Amino acid sequence: MSKRPAYYHFLGCIIPHRYPSIEKAAKLVFNDLGIDLLDMVGASCCPAPGVFGSFDRVMWATIAARNLTIAEQGGHPLTTGCNGCFASLWDANHELKEDEELRAAVNRNLAEIGREFKGTTEVTHYIDVLYGVAGMQKLKEHVTHPFTGVRMALHPGCHWMRPALVKKKDNSERPHIFREICEATGAKYVHYKDELMCCGAGGAVRTADVKIALEFTKQKFDSILAAGGADVIVTPCPFCLLQLDMGQVEIQKIFGVEYKFDVMHVAELLALAFGHQPEEFGLASHLQYAQRKTEPNWQRLKLRAKATA
Amino acid sequence: MTVAEEKPPVDVDTVDLDFIQMIKKTGGPNIQSCYQCGTCSGSCPAGARTNYLVRGIIRKALLGLKKEVISAPELWYCTTCYMCTDRCPQDVKPTDVIKAIRNVAVEEGYMLKPHQDVAKKVLEAGHAVPLDKDTWSALRQKSGLEPLPPNGSSNPKVAEEIRKMAKKSGFDKLIGYSDTPPPAEKKEK
């Protein structure tokens, strides 16, 4: 029997601290697929690519490299379910392997805590592992609860596939990989004009000016409605998810417009399609539901809610 | 919107080359390849709703107008979506150019307080978005997880290591972080 593939599970900040349902859903999905997710003890913030990348490239790469050394020492590649974490860790790993001057500066900082970046690990996103390691065939085989008749809008986000020349993941103008993974669940893909547009949160913009960040988000929502609407929006990134999920509450406050979209991370969509119940990973714990005192629209999502007596 | 005003002409023979060199070194090696086609700004979702103009910033940088470029508030409206980078016919990598210019801006003291606070949180807690309330731990338990994740939230050594490196590189001073606030200074609020 061949050995089970194993990855360090890089959690970052938003998944474990604000949307832990994604962390649990990923554990369920990867376990079903026979892939081990290993605890990455001692990992920190990736660090946040918008703020740190904009503030000080060397310190940004230093903190990212510290995380990479944990994977290097353990001898396994790492995987993350966050486009932002992927941006910091993948980019830093790539730049540190190419840029000797940067690497020397970073290793001078790492020496302070007895660590050294060696360039021996690989950074992946859940999408890479789902598509390239598990494979589409296996994903489809595990679907026991197809989302037949559910209209799904996608928000692929930016940092898994861009910049395309460097990342070499997908055609960033006409991407198909994320869509294929989501379509494996049987949900109906709804194309909308602004699908490939940024959610507005990245680059430290959400922190700088939440209203401007939400204008992006609002444009995306209107674009989905113009395409006939969707029952669920699916994204591979918790920061985008936060922006699309909590963003609805914020948009209502700031712009006085109400949108009612359920938003899921691709790990959650797959967990449900693989037959797991929403309460197994806490789908209803998404922040918009807590803020609005609502629940996911079970009927529209074709999911049965936990029997509440 | 800008309004026309009388200005002396820029002498292209005496531009601030140091600024261009700084940008080239920090992530914009191809900035001088820009021929001002405007594909970046045409592709830019931030430019569609704000006065953020990538193309203009790049041209200003090439003219050596450093102060004007690094002090402009709109420099911080780029969401780093890389749409411009993927479409630039000259491989200028405008997103990386903007990030490099931001690095120079921060070095010269142009940074926003909310960003500074995010950076400080990483030095304090090891995380930009920390597990700073019991409700967040409760959320984890609702999802069937242990209350503390196996990251910096359960291990104070993580933030300690980051602080050591920040001290060594001078990043702590750059963002105004100090683990022992001066006693004379009154707390804000």
Tab-separated table of C-alpha atoms in Angstrom:
chain	number	residue	atom	x	y	z
A	1	MET	CA	0.000	0.000	0.000
A	2	SER	CA	1.324	3.410	-0.850
A	3	LYS	CA	1.979	5.910	1.919
A	4	ARG	CA	-0.721	8.480	2.655
A	5	PRO	CA	0.235	11.962	1.487
A	6	ALA	CA	0.856	14.299	4.446
A	7	TYR	CA	0.862	18.098	4.675
A	8	TYR	CA	1.494	20.543	7.454
A	9	HIS	CA	-1.789	22.355	7.971
A	10	PHE	CA	-0.993	26.067	7.988
A	11	LEU	CA	-3.974	27.714	9.686
A	12	GLY	CA	-3.068	31.416	9.634
A	13	CYS	CA	-5.340	33.775	11.575
A	14	ILE	CA	-8.829	34.069	10.101
A	15	ILE	CA	-9.569	30.354	9.756
A	16	PRO	CA	-8.701	29.296	13.328
A	17	HIS	CA	-9.720	32.562	15.020
A	18	ARG	CA	-12.860	33.712	13.144
A	19	TYR	CA	-14.104	30.951	10.814
A	20	PRO	CA	-13.044	27.703	12.543
A	21	SER	CA	-15.766	25.820	10.644
A	22	ILE	CA	-13.364	25.931	7.676
A	23	GLU	CA	-10.574	24.324	9.741
A	24	LYS	CA	-12.882	21.493	10.819
A	25	ALA	CA	-14.417	21.029	7.361
A	26	ALA	CA	-10.925	20.756	5.829
A	27	LYS	CA	-10.001	18.079	8.371
A	28	LEU	CA	-13.128	16.082	7.467
A	29	VAL	CA	-12.555	16.404	3.712
A	30	PHE	CA	-8.836	15.575	3.726
A	31	ASN	CA	-9.422	12.626	6.049
A	32	ASP	CA	-12.113	11.305	3.695
A	33	LEU	CA	-9.629	11.617	0.824
A	34	GLY	CA	-6.894	9.729	2.705
A	35	ILE	CA	-4.617	12.748	3.066
A	36	ASP	CA	-3.057	13.627	6.426
A	37	LEU	CA	-3.161	17.171	7.754
A	38	LEU	CA	-0.480	17.578	10.424
A	39	ASP	CA	-0.632	20.185	13.184
A	40	MET	CA	1.920	22.920	12.518
A	41	VAL	CA	2.960	23.645	16.089
A	42	GLY	CA	4.517	27.071	16.543
A	43	ALA	CA	3.218	28.637	13.320
A	44	SER	CA	2.341	32.336	13.436
A	45	CYS	CA	0.579	34.809	11.164
A	46	CYS	CA	1.731	34.214	7.566
A	47	PRO	CA	2.248	37.419	7.947
A	48	ALA	CA	-0.643	39.434	6.473
A	49	PRO	CA	0.655	40.126	2.937
A	50	GLY	CA	-1.110	43.481	2.535
A	51	VAL	CA	0.272	45.208	5.603
A	52	PHE	CA	3.628	43.442	5.967
A	53	GLY	CA	4.399	43.247	2.250
A	54	SER	CA	3.665	46.966	1.991
A	55	PHE	CA	5.557	47.936	5.146
A	56	ASP	CA	8.851	46.097	4.940
A	57	ARG	CA	9.628	43.377	2.416
A	58	VAL	CA	12.506	41.952	4.482
A	59	MET	CA	10.441	41.614	7.676
A	60	TRP	CA	7.520	40.212	5.668
A	61	ALA	CA	9.810	37.542	4.210
A	62	THR	CA	11.415	36.939	7.617
A	63	ILE	CA	8.164	36.069	9.398
A	64	ALA	CA	7.021	33.962	6.434
A	65	ALA	CA	10.400	32.200	6.389
A	66	ARG	CA	10.113	31.432	10.103
A	67	ASN	CA	6.906	29.538	9.302
A	68	LEU	CA	8.579	27.797	6.367
A	69	THR	CA	11.442	26.579	8.585
A	70	ILE	CA	8.895	24.641	10.697
A	71	ALA	CA	7.837	22.700	7.597
A	72	GLU	CA	11.450	22.313	6.467
A	73	GLN	CA	12.437	20.803	9.830
A	74	GLY	CA	9.455	18.428	9.805
A	75	GLY	CA	10.123	17.236	6.269
A	76	HIS	CA	6.617	17.699	4.847
A	77	PRO	CA	5.210	20.306	2.458
A	78	LEU	CA	2.551	22.626	3.839
A	79	THR	CA	-0.944	23.439	2.717
A	80	THR	CA	-3.260	26.327	3.492
A	81	GLY	CA	-6.903	27.126	2.819
A	82	CYS	CA	-6.276	30.874	2.645
A	83	ASN	CA	-5.326	32.876	-0.450
A	84	GLY	CA	-3.643	35.484	1.757
A	85	CYS	CA	-1.507	32.976	3.637
A	86	PHE	CA	-0.747	31.317	0.308
A	87	ALA	CA	0.338	34.692	-1.082
A	88	SER	CA	2.776	35.316	1.751
A	89	LEU	CA	4.152	31.794	2.124
A	90	TRP	CA	4.328	30.811	-1.539
A	91	ASP	CA	5.705	34.169	-2.673
A	92	ALA	CA	8.257	34.322	0.146
A	93	ASN	CA	9.368	30.742	-0.514
A	94	HIS	CA	9.728	31.565	-4.207
A	95	GLU	CA	11.499	34.909	-3.701
A	96	LEU	CA	13.852	33.523	-1.056
A	97	LYS	CA	14.904	30.720	-3.374
A	98	GLU	CA	15.616	33.215	-6.199
A	99	ASP	CA	16.934	36.314	-4.456
A	100	GLU	CA	20.194	35.695	-2.605
A	101	GLU	CA	20.354	39.178	-1.151
A	102	LEU	CA	16.889	38.836	0.377
A	103	ARG	CA	17.734	35.365	1.655
A	104	ALA	CA	20.890	36.628	3.382
A	105	ALA	CA	18.981	39.465	5.059
A	106	VAL	CA	16.239	37.093	6.189
A	107	ASN	CA	18.673	34.507	7.501
A	108	ARG	CA	20.445	37.212	9.525
A	109	ASN	CA	17.108	37.839	11.277
A	110	LEU	CA	16.326	34.133	11.636
A	111	ALA	CA	19.767	33.495	13.183
A	112	GLU	CA	18.576	35.582	16.122
A	113	ILE	CA	16.195	32.724	17.053
A	114	GLY	CA	18.394	29.849	15.894
A	115	ARG	CA	16.586	29.183	12.633
A	116	GLU	CA	17.671	29.150	8.993
A	117	PHE	CA	15.727	29.161	5.739
A	118	LYS	CA	17.082	26.357	3.568
A	119	GLY	CA	14.613	26.346	0.668
A	120	THR	CA	13.615	22.713	0.984
A	121	THR	CA	9.858	22.892	1.397
A	122	GLU	CA	6.901	23.430	-0.882
A	123	VAL	CA	3.825	25.592	-0.273
A	124	THR	CA	0.445	24.459	-1.543
A	125	HIS	CA	-3.146	25.637	-1.329
A	126	TYR	CA	-6.019	23.217	-0.607
A	127	ILE	CA	-6.906	23.696	-4.305
A	128	ASP	CA	-3.533	22.261	-5.378
A	129	VAL	CA	-3.948	19.214	-3.149
A	130	LEU	CA	-7.592	18.619	-4.032
A	131	TYR	CA	-7.004	18.939	-7.773
A	132	GLY	CA	-3.458	17.628	-8.152
A	133	VAL	CA	-3.091	15.033	-5.385
A	134	ALA	CA	-6.601	13.722	-4.690
A	135	GLY	CA	-7.730	14.400	-8.271
A	136	MET	CA	-11.125	15.098	-9.791
A	137	GLN	CA	-12.051	11.424	-10.115
A	138	LYS	CA	-11.630	10.794	-6.395
A	139	LEU	CA	-13.463	13.986	-5.455
A	140	LYS	CA	-16.449	12.929	-7.550
A	141	GLU	CA	-16.420	9.432	-6.057
A	142	HIS	CA	-16.792	10.869	-2.555
A	143	VAL	CA	-19.853	12.973	-3.358
A	144	THR	CA	-22.822	11.329	-1.632
A	145	HIS	CA	-24.903	14.478	-1.250
A	146	PRO	CA	-24.929	16.183	-4.647
A	147	PHE	CA	-26.092	19.811	-4.635
A	148	THR	CA	-28.344	19.196	-7.617
A	149	GLY	CA	-30.386	22.278	-8.449
A	150	VAL	CA	-28.386	24.615	-6.211
A	151	ARG	CA	-27.176	27.729	-8.032
A	152	MET	CA	-23.566	28.498	-7.155
A	153	ALA	CA	-21.620	31.690	-7.855
A	154	LEU	CA	-17.855	31.460	-7.493
A	155	HIS	CA	-15.381	33.908	-6.055
A	156	PRO	CA	-11.939	32.426	-6.839
A	157	GLY	CA	-10.123	35.440	-5.365
A	158	CYS	CA	-6.725	36.637	-6.467
A	159	HIS	CA	-3.679	35.192	-4.786
A	160	TRP	CA	-3.830	31.527	-5.591
A	161	MET	CA	-3.554	32.117	-9.349
A	162	ARG	CA	-2.069	35.607	-9.627
A	163	PRO	CA	0.399	36.822	-10.690
A	164	ALA	CA	-0.113	34.166	-13.359
A	165	LEU	CA	3.389	34.381	-14.870
A	166	VAL	CA	4.979	33.557	-11.526
A	167	LYS	CA	2.378	31.230	-9.992
A	168	LYS	CA	1.742	29.166	-13.147
A	169	LYS	CA	-1.431	27.686	-11.651
A	170	ASP	CA	-4.277	28.442	-14.014
A	171	ASN	CA	-5.247	30.864	-16.768
A	172	SER	CA	-6.113	33.848	-14.613
A	173	GLU	CA	-8.396	35.364	-17.258
A	174	ARG	CA	-10.292	32.101	-17.813
A	175	PRO	CA	-9.605	29.904	-14.810
A	176	HIS	CA	-11.151	26.422	-14.705
A	177	ILE	CA	-9.554	24.497	-11.808
A	178	PHE	CA	-11.467	26.026	-8.899
A	179	ARG	CA	-14.662	25.816	-10.923
A	180	GLU	CA	-14.126	22.108	-11.685
A	181	ILE	CA	-13.622	21.332	-7.989
A	182	CYS	CA	-16.814	23.169	-7.043
A	183	GLU	CA	-18.795	21.632	-9.895
A	184	ALA	CA	-17.838	18.154	-8.658
A	185	THR	CA	-20.432	18.722	-5.924
A	186	GLY	CA	-23.202	18.788	-8.510
A	187	ALA	CA	-24.070	22.449	-7.923
A	188	LYS	CA	-24.900	24.563	-10.958
A	189	TYR	CA	-22.204	27.076	-11.890
A	190	VAL	CA	-23.615	30.573	-12.446
A	191	HIS	CA	-21.374	32.863	-14.452
A	192	TYR	CA	-21.457	36.557	-13.550
A	193	LYS	CA	-19.573	39.475	-15.064
A	194	ASP	CA	-17.438	40.378	-12.051
A	195	GLU	CA	-16.528	36.824	-11.000
A	196	LEU	CA	-12.786	37.440	-11.313
A	197	MET	CA	-12.831	40.800	-9.581
A	198	CYS	CA	-11.195	41.153	-6.181
A	199	CYS	CA	-13.512	41.095	-3.119
A	200	GLY	CA	-12.003	44.415	-1.979
A	201	ALA	CA	-10.437	43.252	1.267
A	202	GLY	CA	-6.839	42.643	0.187
A	203	GLY	CA	-3.750	44.806	0.066
A	204	ALA	CA	-4.542	46.276	3.485
A	205	VAL	CA	-7.498	48.159	1.955
A	206	ARG	CA	-10.121	46.689	4.315
A	207	THR	CA	-8.011	47.911	7.229
A	208	ALA	CA	-7.420	51.319	5.627
A	209	ASP	CA	-10.949	52.110	4.452
A	210	VAL	CA	-13.687	49.534	4.958
A	211	LYS	CA	-16.222	51.537	2.930
A	212	ILE	CA	-14.103	51.438	-0.215
A	213	ALA	CA	-13.404	47.742	0.338
A	214	LEU	CA	-17.154	47.096	0.596
A	215	GLU	CA	-17.848	48.976	-2.643
A	216	PHE	CA	-15.967	46.182	-4.444
A	217	THR	CA	-18.035	43.576	-2.600
A	218	LYS	CA	-21.299	45.340	-3.367
A	219	GLN	CA	-20.434	45.467	-7.057
A	220	LYS	CA	-19.875	41.709	-7.010
A	221	PHE	CA	-23.216	41.078	-5.284
A	222	ASP	CA	-25.052	43.247	-7.800
A	223	SER	CA	-23.276	41.435	-10.614
A	224	ILE	CA	-24.445	38.061	-9.212
A	225	LEU	CA	-28.015	39.342	-8.960
A	226	ALA	CA	-27.827	40.632	-12.541
A	227	ALA	CA	-26.896	37.105	-13.612
A	228	GLY	CA	-30.082	35.754	-12.062
A	229	GLY	CA	-28.855	35.341	-8.487
A	230	ALA	CA	-27.260	32.427	-6.666
A	231	ASP	CA	-28.120	30.220	-3.685
A	232	VAL	CA	-24.539	30.132	-2.465
A	233	ILE	CA	-21.239	31.913	-3.100
A	234	VAL	CA	-18.164	29.688	-2.862
A	235	THR	CA	-14.599	30.897	-2.294
A	236	PRO	CA	-11.248	29.255	-1.506
A	237	CYS	CA	-10.225	32.035	0.917
A	238	PRO	CA	-11.371	32.922	4.461
A	239	PHE	CA	-10.480	36.609	4.081
A	240	CYS	CA	-12.656	36.832	0.956
A	241	LEU	CA	-15.266	34.823	2.877
A	242	LEU	CA	-15.155	37.313	5.743
A	243	GLN	CA	-15.572	40.146	3.261
A	244	LEU	CA	-18.489	38.439	1.473
A	245	ASP	CA	-20.130	37.095	4.655
A	246	MET	CA	-19.672	39.798	7.320
A	247	GLY	CA	-19.537	42.306	4.485
A	248	GLN	CA	-23.275	41.867	3.958
A	249	VAL	CA	-23.906	43.035	7.536
A	250	GLU	CA	-21.518	45.962	7.055
A	251	ILE	CA	-23.012	46.910	3.667
A	252	GLN	CA	-26.449	46.994	5.248
A	253	LYS	CA	-25.149	49.390	7.911
A	254	ILE	CA	-23.137	51.640	5.592
A	255	PHE	CA	-25.135	51.601	2.356
A	256	GLY	CA	-28.566	50.562	3.650
A	257	VAL	CA	-28.830	47.721	1.128
A	258	GLU	CA	-29.686	44.196	2.223
A	259	TYR	CA	-28.206	41.124	0.532
A	260	LYS	CA	-28.944	37.571	1.674
A	261	PHE	CA	-26.252	35.274	0.341
A	262	ASP	CA	-24.987	32.187	2.106
A	263	VAL	CA	-21.231	32.067	1.615
A	264	MET	CA	-19.110	28.922	1.946
A	265	HIS	CA	-15.466	28.044	1.783
A	266	VAL	CA	-14.798	25.299	-0.775
A	267	ALA	CA	-13.767	22.980	2.095
A	268	GLU	CA	-17.231	23.426	3.615
A	269	LEU	CA	-19.019	22.839	0.322
A	270	LEU	CA	-17.038	19.627	-0.190
A	271	ALA	CA	-17.615	18.441	3.404
A	272	LEU	CA	-21.363	18.767	2.860
A	273	ALA	CA	-21.198	17.111	-0.564
A	274	PHE	CA	-19.224	14.255	1.009
A	275	GLY	CA	-22.206	13.656	3.292
A	276	HIS	CA	-21.141	15.476	6.460
A	277	GLN	CA	-23.796	17.349	8.396
A	278	PRO	CA	-23.528	21.151	8.754
A	279	GLU	CA	-23.336	20.838	12.552
A	280	GLU	CA	-20.357	18.469	12.322
A	281	PHE	CA	-18.191	21.493	11.476
A	282	GLY	CA	-20.430	24.370	12.518
A	283	LEU	CA	-21.553	25.916	9.233
A	284	ALA	CA	-24.041	28.046	11.178
A	285	SER	CA	-21.177	29.662	13.125
A	286	HIS	CA	-20.385	32.036	10.224
A	287	LEU	CA	-20.289	35.579	11.543
A	288	GLN	CA	-23.146	36.982	9.430
A	289	TYR	CA	-25.572	34.542	11.091
A	290	ALA	CA	-24.447	35.502	14.598
A	291	GLN	CA	-24.698	39.222	13.754
A	292	ARG	CA	-28.087	38.941	12.071
A	293	LYS	CA	-29.389	36.243	14.418
A	294	THR	CA	-30.199	34.082	11.408
A	295	GLU	CA	-29.235	30.644	10.109
A	296	PRO	CA	-28.110	29.356	6.746
A	297	ASN	CA	-30.990	29.157	4.286
A	298	TRP	CA	-31.294	25.374	4.662
A	299	GLN	CA	-34.108	25.033	2.186
A	300	ARG	CA	-32.382	26.974	-0.556
A	301	LEU	CA	-29.147	25.066	0.066
A	302	LYS	CA	-31.097	21.788	-0.017
A	303	LEU	CA	-29.740	20.860	3.406
A	304	ARG	CA	-31.726	19.597	6.339
A	305	ALA	CA	-31.189	21.677	9.464
A	306	LYS	CA	-30.427	19.999	12.734
A	307	ALA	CA	-33.785	19.130	14.315
A	308	THR	CA	-34.269	21.944	16.782
A	309	ALA	CA	-36.802	20.859	19.357
B	1	MET	CA	-10.319	64.972	-9.696
B	2	THR	CA	-7.326	67.195	-10.171
B	3	VAL	CA	-7.394	70.873	-11.024
B	4	ALA	CA	-4.850	72.503	-13.295
B	5	GLU	CA	-2.361	74.773	-11.564
B	6	GLU	CA	0.785	76.564	-12.652
B	7	LYS	CA	3.894	74.475	-12.037
B	8	PRO	CA	7.521	74.615	-13.109
B	9	PRO	CA	8.376	71.947	-15.695
B	10	VAL	CA	10.046	68.729	-14.519
B	11	ASP	CA	13.608	68.478	-15.736
B	12	VAL	CA	13.916	64.887	-16.942
B	13	ASP	CA	17.715	65.164	-16.966
B	14	THR	CA	17.884	65.619	-13.198
B	15	VAL	CA	15.314	63.176	-11.864
B	16	ASP	CA	15.684	61.515	-8.446
B	17	LEU	CA	17.326	58.296	-9.624
B	18	ASP	CA	17.796	57.100	-6.046
B	19	PHE	CA	14.045	56.756	-5.714
B	20	ILE	CA	13.820	54.704	-8.905
B	21	GLN	CA	16.706	52.520	-7.715
B	22	MET	CA	14.947	51.952	-4.377
B	23	ILE	CA	11.782	50.841	-6.170
B	24	LYS	CA	13.729	48.565	-8.512
B	25	LYS	CA	15.456	46.893	-5.605
B	26	THR	CA	12.328	46.343	-3.482
B	27	GLY	CA	10.155	44.657	-6.065
B	28	GLY	CA	9.742	46.765	-9.179
B	29	PRO	CA	12.775	45.796	-11.285
B	30	ASN	CA	10.992	46.546	-14.559
B	31	ILE	CA	9.468	49.929	-13.700
B	32	GLN	CA	11.522	51.660	-16.417
B	33	SER	CA	9.911	49.472	-19.106
B	34	CYS	CA	6.600	51.288	-18.675
B	35	TYR	CA	5.392	53.016	-21.865
B	36	GLN	CA	2.234	54.442	-20.288
B	37	CYS	CA	-0.362	52.442	-22.222
B	38	GLY	CA	-2.747	52.553	-19.253
B	39	THR	CA	-3.753	48.876	-19.350
B	40	CYS	CA	-3.076	48.782	-15.587
B	41	SER	CA	-5.500	51.539	-14.739
B	42	GLY	CA	-8.041	50.215	-17.225
B	43	SER	CA	-7.969	46.885	-15.391
B	44	CYS	CA	-7.943	48.303	-11.889
B	45	PRO	CA	-11.044	47.794	-9.695
B	46	ALA	CA	-9.689	50.300	-7.153
B	47	GLY	CA	-9.172	52.916	-9.857
B	48	ALA	CA	-12.770	52.405	-10.971
B	49	ARG	CA	-14.044	53.904	-7.716
B	50	THR	CA	-11.234	56.027	-6.261
B	51	ASN	CA	-8.604	58.493	-7.481
B	52	TYR	CA	-6.014	55.697	-7.365
B	53	LEU	CA	-4.259	55.732	-10.740
B	54	VAL	CA	-1.507	53.131	-11.137
B	55	ARG	CA	-0.361	54.503	-14.436
B	56	GLY	CA	-0.023	58.022	-13.019
B	57	ILE	CA	1.876	56.834	-9.955
B	58	ILE	CA	4.358	54.949	-12.123
B	59	ARG	CA	4.945	57.952	-14.371
B	60	LYS	CA	5.368	60.249	-11.391
B	61	ALA	CA	7.876	57.826	-9.879
B	62	LEU	CA	9.817	57.793	-13.164
B	63	LEU	CA	9.845	61.587	-13.101
B	64	GLY	CA	11.355	61.376	-9.646
B	65	LEU	CA	8.419	63.054	-7.916
B	66	LYS	CA	9.111	61.055	-4.775
B	67	LYS	CA	7.421	63.193	-2.149
B	68	GLU	CA	4.241	63.483	-4.195
B	69	VAL	CA	4.130	59.729	-4.783
B	70	ILE	CA	4.840	58.490	-1.266
B	71	SER	CA	2.595	60.978	0.505
B	72	ALA	CA	-0.517	60.365	-1.616
B	73	PRO	CA	-3.297	58.707	0.431
B	74	GLU	CA	-4.563	56.823	-2.636
B	75	LEU	CA	-1.335	54.784	-2.675
B	76	TRP	CA	-3.127	52.633	-0.074
B	77	TYR	CA	-6.206	51.827	-2.197
B	78	CYS	CA	-4.490	49.043	-4.186
B	79	THR	CA	-5.942	45.684	-3.059
B	80	THR	CA	-2.982	43.868	-4.698
B	81	CYS	CA	-5.362	41.864	-6.912
B	82	TYR	CA	-2.621	41.619	-9.578
B	83	MET	CA	-5.077	42.169	-12.430
B	84	CYS	CA	-2.758	44.892	-13.801
B	85	THR	CA	0.291	42.664	-13.393
B	86	ASP	CA	-1.369	39.865	-15.367
B	87	ARG	CA	-2.254	42.244	-18.207
B	88	CYS	CA	0.759	44.581	-18.403
B	89	PRO	CA	2.276	44.209	-21.895
B	90	GLN	CA	5.683	45.332	-20.608
B	91	ASP	CA	5.923	43.054	-17.553
B	92	VAL	CA	6.291	46.136	-15.345
B	93	LYS	CA	4.647	44.228	-12.457
B	94	PRO	CA	2.717	47.319	-11.349
B	95	THR	CA	1.420	45.633	-8.156
B	96	ASP	CA	4.961	44.957	-6.975
B	97	VAL	CA	5.954	48.504	-7.953
B	98	ILE	CA	3.140	49.853	-5.750
B	99	LYS	CA	4.213	47.622	-2.864
B	100	ALA	CA	7.814	48.767	-3.303
B	101	ILE	CA	6.696	52.419	-3.256
B	102	ARG	CA	4.704	51.693	-0.090
B	103	ASN	CA	7.895	50.290	1.479
B	104	VAL	CA	9.651	53.582	0.734
B	105	ALA	CA	6.653	55.566	2.026
B	106	VAL	CA	6.633	53.640	5.319
B	107	GLU	CA	10.388	54.080	5.726
B	108	GLU	CA	9.812	57.826	5.470
B	109	GLY	CA	7.025	57.719	8.020
B	110	TYR	CA	3.958	57.677	5.771
B	111	MET	CA	1.846	54.915	7.290
B	112	LEU	CA	-1.713	54.639	8.466
B	113	LYS	CA	-2.434	54.067	12.150
B	114	PRO	CA	-4.758	51.067	11.512
B	115	HIS	CA	-1.978	49.352	9.532
B	116	GLN	CA	0.527	50.120	12.258
B	117	ASP	CA	-1.846	48.498	14.759
B	118	VAL	CA	-2.125	45.330	12.651
B	119	ALA	CA	1.666	45.079	12.516
B	120	LYS	CA	1.887	45.599	16.289
B	121	LYS	CA	-0.625	42.799	16.887
B	122	VAL	CA	1.658	40.341	15.108
B	123	LEU	CA	4.492	41.352	17.418
B	124	GLU	CA	2.237	41.109	20.484
B	125	ALA	CA	0.240	37.964	19.752
B	126	GLY	CA	1.950	36.330	16.773
B	127	HIS	CA	-1.204	36.964	14.745
B	128	ALA	CA	-2.695	39.916	12.862
B	129	VAL	CA	-6.171	38.646	13.751
B	130	PRO	CA	-5.640	37.188	17.215
B	131	LEU	CA	-7.797	34.892	19.335
B	132	ASP	CA	-8.428	37.778	21.696
B	133	LYS	CA	-11.865	36.948	23.093
B	134	ASP	CA	-13.508	33.954	24.752
B	135	THR	CA	-16.247	34.107	22.123
B	136	TRP	CA	-13.707	33.115	19.463
B	137	SER	CA	-12.699	30.042	21.465
B	138	ALA	CA	-16.381	29.215	21.941
B	139	LEU	CA	-16.803	29.437	18.164
B	140	ARG	CA	-14.034	26.854	17.788
B	141	GLN	CA	-15.748	24.495	20.202
B	142	LYS	CA	-19.015	24.917	18.297
B	143	SER	CA	-17.119	23.683	15.243
B	144	GLY	CA	-15.923	20.632	17.134
B	145	LEU	CA	-12.362	21.885	17.635
B	146	GLU	CA	-10.128	22.365	20.674
B	147	PRO	CA	-10.510	25.891	22.179
B	148	LEU	CA	-6.937	26.889	21.284
B	149	PRO	CA	-5.386	26.142	17.876
B	150	PRO	CA	-1.806	24.784	17.708
B	151	ASN	CA	-0.378	28.151	16.618
B	152	GLY	CA	0.765	31.350	18.350
B	153	SER	CA	-2.501	31.444	20.314
B	154	SER	CA	-1.451	28.443	22.416
B	155	ASN	CA	2.264	29.166	22.478
B	156	PRO	CA	3.649	32.536	23.685
B	157	LYS	CA	7.085	31.572	22.378
B	158	VAL	CA	5.853	32.256	18.835
B	159	ALA	CA	5.306	35.992	19.376
B	160	GLU	CA	8.481	36.136	21.436
B	161	GLU	CA	10.519	34.844	18.483
B	162	ILE	CA	8.887	37.379	16.166
B	163	ARG	CA	9.665	40.213	18.596
B	164	LYS	CA	13.327	39.132	18.770
B	165	MET	CA	13.626	39.267	14.967
B	166	ALA	CA	11.757	42.572	14.788
B	167	LYS	CA	14.130	44.062	17.339
B	168	LYS	CA	17.145	42.783	15.434
B	169	SER	CA	15.946	44.241	12.116
B	170	GLY	CA	14.633	47.504	13.556
B	171	PHE	CA	11.073	46.734	12.434
B	172	ASP	CA	9.820	47.342	15.978
B	173	LYS	CA	11.060	50.941	15.837
B	174	LEU	CA	9.679	51.384	12.317
B	175	ILE	CA	6.127	50.662	13.518
B	176	GLY	CA	6.586	52.319	16.907
B	177	TYR	CA	6.314	49.088	18.886
B	178	SER	CA	7.641	48.873	22.402
B	179	ASP	CA	6.995	46.058	24.882
B	180	THR	CA	7.613	48.426	27.769
B	181	PRO	CA	5.671	51.651	27.226
B	182	PRO	CA	7.412	54.693	28.728
B	183	PRO	CA	5.893	55.295	32.207
B	184	ALA	CA	5.679	59.063	31.760
B	185	GLU	CA	3.391	58.730	28.767
B	186	LYS	CA	-0.297	58.691	29.626
B	187	LYS	CA	-2.465	56.018	28.076
B	188	GLU	CA	-4.590	57.236	25.216
B	189	LYS	CA	-8.388	57.490	25.433
